[in-house]
Structure formats: structure tokens, C-alpha cells
mmCIF file of C-alpha atoms in Angstrom:
data_model
loop_
_atom_site.group_PDB
_atom_site.id
_atom_site.type_symbol
_atom_site.label_atom_id
_atom_site.label_comp_id
_atom_site.label_asym_id
_atom_site.label_seq_id
_atom_site.Cartn_x
_atom_site.Cartn_y
_atom_site.Cartn_z
ATOM 1 C CA MET A 66 91.239 106.094 97.693
ATOM 2 C CA LYS A 67 94.294 108.282 97.833
ATOM 3 C CA ARG A 68 97.747 107.406 96.454
ATOM 4 C CA TYR A 69 100.542 107.627 99.042
ATOM 5 C CA VAL A 70 104.312 107.439 99.136
ATOM 6 C CA ALA A 71 105.882 105.953 102.266
ATOM 7 C CA PHE A 72 109.493 106.521 103.240
ATOM 8 C CA LEU A 73 110.737 104.106 105.900
ATOM 9 C CA ARG A 74 113.786 105.582 107.611
ATOM 10 C CA GLY A 75 116.857 103.394 108.009
ATOM 11 C CA VAL A 76 115.647 100.241 106.242
ATOM 12 C CA ASN A 77 118.393 98.069 104.716
ATOM 13 C CA VAL A 78 121.132 100.569 105.567
ATOM 14 C CA GLY A 79 124.529 99.180 106.508
ATOM 15 C CA GLY A 80 123.116 95.718 107.164
ATOM 16 C CA LYS A 81 120.658 97.031 109.753
ATOM 17 C CA ASN A 82 116.868 96.773 109.732
ATOM 18 C CA THR A 83 116.957 94.294 106.868
ATOM 19 C CA ILE A 84 113.655 93.675 105.112
ATOM 20 C CA PRO A 85 113.188 92.072 101.695
ATOM 21 C CA MET A 86 110.990 94.406 99.652
ATOM 22 C CA LYS A 87 108.823 91.463 98.565
ATOM 23 C CA GLU A 88 108.026 90.844 102.255
ATOM 24 C CA LEU A 89 107.391 94.546 102.860
ATOM 25 C CA LYS A 90 104.955 94.625 99.942
ATOM 26 C CA LYS A 91 103.118 91.592 101.376
ATOM 27 C CA ARG A 92 102.842 93.239 104.802
ATOM 28 C CA PHE A 93 101.510 96.469 103.281
ATOM 29 C CA GLU A 94 98.839 94.450 101.500
ATOM 30 C CA GLU A 95 97.942 92.726 104.780
ATOM 31 C CA LEU A 96 97.320 96.203 106.233
ATOM 32 C CA GLY A 97 94.619 96.625 103.593
ATOM 33 C CA PHE A 98 96.646 98.907 101.322
ATOM 34 C CA LYS A 99 95.993 98.511 97.593
ATOM 35 C CA GLU A 100 98.173 98.802 94.484
ATOM 36 C CA VAL A 101 101.339 98.370 96.576
ATOM 37 C CA LYS A 102 104.678 98.863 94.858
ATOM 38 C CA THR A 103 108.138 99.077 96.389
ATOM 39 C CA TYR A 104 111.104 100.800 94.830
ATOM 40 C CA LEU A 105 114.738 99.945 95.443
ATOM 41 C CA ASN A 106 115.802 98.193 98.607
ATOM 42 C CA SER A 107 115.737 101.250 100.852
ATOM 43 C CA GLY A 108 112.224 101.428 102.261
ATOM 44 C CA ASN A 109 110.258 103.215 99.559
ATOM 45 C CA ALA A 110 106.669 102.191 98.898
ATOM 46 C CA LEU A 111 103.665 103.463 96.990
ATOM 47 C CA PHE A 112 100.145 102.378 97.833
ATOM 48 C CA SER A 113 96.512 103.416 97.826
ATOM 49 C CA SER A 114 94.387 103.780 100.952
ATOM 50 C CA SER A 115 91.249 105.533 102.135
ATOM 51 C CA ASP A 116 93.007 106.287 105.463
ATOM 52 C CA SER A 117 94.688 109.598 106.274
ATOM 53 C CA ALA A 118 98.463 109.914 105.932
ATOM 54 C CA GLU A 119 98.754 109.956 109.741
ATOM 55 C CA ARG A 120 96.701 106.766 110.082
ATOM 56 C CA CYS A 121 98.774 105.045 107.370
ATOM 57 C CA THR A 122 101.956 106.084 109.193
ATOM 58 C CA ASP A 123 100.648 104.654 112.479
ATOM 59 C CA LYS A 124 99.656 101.381 110.811
ATOM 60 C CA ILE A 125 103.044 100.967 109.108
ATOM 61 C CA GLU A 126 105.064 101.813 112.230
ATOM 62 C CA SER A 127 103.008 99.344 114.287
ATOM 63 C CA MET A 128 103.406 96.642 111.643
ATOM 64 C CA MET A 129 107.176 97.199 111.525
ATOM 65 C CA ARG A 130 107.413 96.644 115.290
ATOM 66 C CA SER A 131 105.161 93.580 115.357
ATOM 67 C CA CYS A 132 106.315 91.849 112.161
ATOM 68 C CA PHE A 133 109.983 92.791 111.941
ATOM 69 C CA GLY A 134 110.842 93.597 115.541
ATOM 70 C CA PHE A 135 112.178 97.103 115.177
ATOM 71 C CA ALA A 136 110.806 100.591 115.500
ATOM 72 C CA ILE A 137 111.587 102.926 112.655
ATOM 73 C CA PRO A 138 110.218 106.324 111.760
ATOM 74 C CA VAL A 139 107.898 106.357 108.745
ATOM 75 C CA LEU A 140 106.792 109.298 106.658
ATOM 76 C CA CYS A 141 103.669 108.889 104.519
ATOM 77 C CA MET A 142 102.570 111.635 102.203
ATOM 78 C CA PRO A 143 100.053 111.912 99.413
ATOM 79 C CA LYS A 144 101.745 111.384 96.071
ATOM 80 C CA GLU A 145 100.480 114.830 95.034
ATOM 81 C CA ALA A 146 102.489 116.377 97.890
ATOM 82 C CA LEU A 147 105.677 114.746 96.591
ATOM 83 C CA GLU A 148 104.882 115.982 93.091
ATOM 84 C CA ASP A 149 104.338 119.508 94.489
ATOM 85 C CA ILE A 150 107.699 119.425 96.257
ATOM 86 C CA LEU A 151 109.461 118.373 93.065
ATOM 87 C CA GLN A 152 107.667 121.060 91.040
ATOM 88 C CA ASN A 153 109.105 123.620 93.464
ATOM 89 C CA ALA A 154 112.701 122.411 93.322
ATOM 90 C CA PRO A 155 115.292 125.146 92.925
ATOM 91 C CA ALA A 156 116.898 125.445 89.468
ATOM 92 C CA TRP A 157 120.292 124.317 90.824
ATOM 93 C CA TRP A 158 118.959 121.017 92.216
ATOM 94 C CA GLY A 159 118.804 117.715 90.367
ATOM 95 C CA GLY A 160 120.779 118.684 87.293
ATOM 96 C CA ALA A 161 122.931 116.569 85.025
ATOM 97 C CA ASP A 162 126.276 117.469 86.648
ATOM 98 C CA LYS A 163 127.669 114.127 87.878
ATOM 99 C CA GLU A 164 130.080 115.940 90.224
ATOM 100 C CA ILE A 165 127.151 117.215 92.279
ATOM 101 C CA TYR A 166 125.117 114.915 94.518
ATOM 102 C CA ASP A 167 121.482 115.983 94.887
ATOM 103 C CA ASN A 168 119.327 114.783 97.775
ATOM 104 C CA LEU A 169 115.911 115.537 99.155
ATOM 105 C CA ILE A 170 115.687 115.528 102.937
ATOM 106 C CA PHE A 171 112.213 114.904 104.316
ATOM 107 C CA ILE A 172 111.448 116.323 107.748
ATOM 108 C CA MET A 173 109.149 114.123 109.823
ATOM 109 C CA PRO A 174 106.562 115.876 111.989
ATOM 110 C CA PRO A 175 106.564 117.333 114.514
ATOM 111 C CA ALA A 176 110.083 118.481 113.556
ATOM 112 C CA ALA A 177 110.334 121.605 111.408
ATOM 113 C CA PHE A 178 112.941 123.205 109.174
ATOM 114 C CA SER A 179 113.868 125.658 111.941
ATOM 115 C CA ASP A 180 114.726 122.690 114.200
ATOM 116 C CA VAL A 181 116.949 121.161 111.527
ATOM 117 C CA LEU A 182 118.750 124.429 110.779
ATOM 118 C CA HIS A 183 119.193 125.188 114.479
ATOM 119 C CA GLU A 184 120.822 121.823 115.145
ATOM 120 C CA ILE A 185 122.810 121.251 111.958
ATOM 121 C CA GLY A 186 123.657 124.848 111.101
ATOM 122 C CA GLU A 187 124.158 126.618 107.831
ATOM 123 C CA PRO A 188 125.605 124.761 104.849
ATOM 124 C CA LYS A 189 129.268 125.428 104.025
ATOM 125 C CA GLU A 190 129.403 128.014 101.279
ATOM 126 C CA GLY A 191 130.905 126.744 98.064
ATOM 127 C CA LEU A 192 130.558 123.096 99.097
ATOM 128 C CA GLU A 193 126.839 122.560 99.631
ATOM 129 C CA ARG A 194 123.508 124.264 99.103
ATOM 130 C CA ILE A 195 120.134 123.906 100.740
ATOM 131 C CA GLU A 196 116.690 125.278 100.095
ATOM 132 C CA HIS A 197 113.621 124.577 102.178
ATOM 133 C CA TYR A 198 110.149 123.947 100.796
ATOM 134 C CA ARG A 199 107.318 122.689 103.030
ATOM 135 C CA ASN A 200 108.543 119.570 104.890
ATOM 136 C CA ALA A 201 111.526 119.037 102.588
ATOM 137 C CA ILE A 202 115.020 120.386 102.112
ATOM 138 C CA PHE A 203 116.737 120.318 98.745
ATOM 139 C CA TRP A 204 120.399 119.597 99.454
ATOM 140 C CA SER A 205 123.259 119.421 96.970
ATOM 141 C CA PHE A 206 126.980 119.037 97.475
ATOM 142 C CA ASP A 207 130.196 118.366 95.592
ATOM 143 C CA ARG A 208 130.834 114.612 95.528
ATOM 144 C CA LYS A 209 134.599 115.022 95.930
ATOM 145 C CA GLU A 210 134.333 117.389 98.878
ATOM 146 C CA TYR A 211 131.441 115.821 100.795
ATOM 147 C CA ARG A 212 133.545 115.182 103.920
ATOM 148 C CA LYS A 213 134.163 118.903 104.220
ATOM 149 C CA THR A 214 130.489 119.802 104.177
ATOM 150 C CA ASN A 215 128.653 120.775 107.323
ATOM 151 C CA TRP A 216 125.544 118.714 106.628
ATOM 152 C CA TRP A 217 127.101 115.378 105.573
ATOM 153 C CA SER A 218 128.180 114.184 109.001
ATOM 154 C CA LYS A 219 125.498 115.994 110.969
ATOM 155 C CA THR A 220 122.364 114.732 109.203
ATOM 156 C CA ALA A 221 123.015 111.249 110.579
ATOM 157 C CA SER A 222 124.675 112.051 113.892
ATOM 158 C CA ALA A 223 122.614 114.994 115.139
ATOM 159 C CA ARG A 224 119.663 114.408 117.473
ATOM 160 C CA ILE A 225 117.370 115.691 114.731
ATOM 161 C CA GLY A 226 118.698 112.939 112.416
ATOM 162 C CA GLY A 227 116.026 110.551 113.660
ATOM 163 C CA LYS A 228 113.402 112.925 112.277
ATOM 164 C CA LEU A 229 114.944 113.065 108.806
ATOM 165 C CA THR A 230 114.903 110.633 105.920
ATOM 166 C CA ILE A 231 116.964 111.295 102.807
ATOM 167 C CA ARG A 232 116.496 110.166 99.226
ATOM 168 C CA THR A 233 118.383 111.011 96.036
ATOM 169 C CA ALA A 234 116.886 113.228 93.369
ATOM 170 C CA ASN A 235 116.633 110.247 91.023
ATOM 171 C CA THR A 236 114.786 108.153 93.607
ATOM 172 C CA VAL A 237 112.150 110.773 94.416
ATOM 173 C CA ARG A 238 111.621 111.548 90.747
ATOM 174 C CA LYS A 239 111.132 107.867 89.992
ATOM 175 C CA LEU A 240 108.645 107.496 92.868
ATOM 176 C CA ALA A 241 106.684 110.540 91.715
ATOM 177 C CA GLY A 242 106.491 109.045 88.237
ATOM 178 C CA MET A 243 105.319 105.597 89.337
#
């Protein structure tokens, strides 16, 4: 069995797509997944399965439609892949500076970094930074100036936004350590 991390996009955000994590855990177990754990109330789950990441994604997306009545994008990846991404974080990302907000943007296939950059554009110099690694983008910005950044408004409103799911540095580190 392989250990996976699942990121469910748009769960429990702004009162939409509400799912209690206890119920989500139960539904994952009903899919045959083992050692299921959820983290926070934002659609993060860890589990073990002998299925491929793609098959796990298909099962979860189907279950979300049938059990909860809404279609949401899901990204499943082996836990080792998340650990690899974090091991390749740029030095400027995820530091102790509380004035900087550090996120990890996951790109859901078949979208690619070039698609994201083409649609959202370059980050605003001096206000935000990005660095791409595999299917992830390290993104940091000044908390006080976030409204002036290029990426803040566009990651949610751009067409490509439906192929992205974002987590904080602390959240992905916690998931990798679970």
C-alpha cells in the first residue's frame, strides 16, 4: 500500500461545499482507503491505498458527487511526492517572518506551470515571489500589500483557478509530517 495526500479544492471555503471532516474520513474509509486522517477543515486527507493516484482521485471525485452532491477537483499525490516538493523549496519560502505569507499552489493535471503563468502573469516585483517545482508553485507575498499583488486576485478568478488548489506552508509541512 502507498501513502497518499489528497487535496480537495474548495471544501469548506466561504460557507460553500461544507463537509464535516469526520464525515469525509468515514467516506474515505468506505472507499476502501486505510489509515485515513484529515487535517484542518479545508479538505486535506491522508490515506493508504493500493490504487494509483489517478484511480484514487477518480474514486474521491465520484464519491463527492454521489455523497455530497457537488463536483470538486481533487489532487491525490504520493506522500513522498509532497515531501520531495518541500525538500526543494526555495530558501526564501516558509521562513519565520510573520509579515510574509507563504503558500504552495498545486497545479492539477492536465494543467501545467506554463498555463498558469500565461494566464496569471508574472508576480509583481517587490510584492510577491514565485518559484515552480514539478506540479507546484511556491508563492510568497507581503501580508500588508496582498491586494496589490498580481497573483492574489487572479488565482481565484482566472479560468486556470479551477485547476489550482492552495495551501499554506504550515499546512503542507504538517501533512508531510503526519
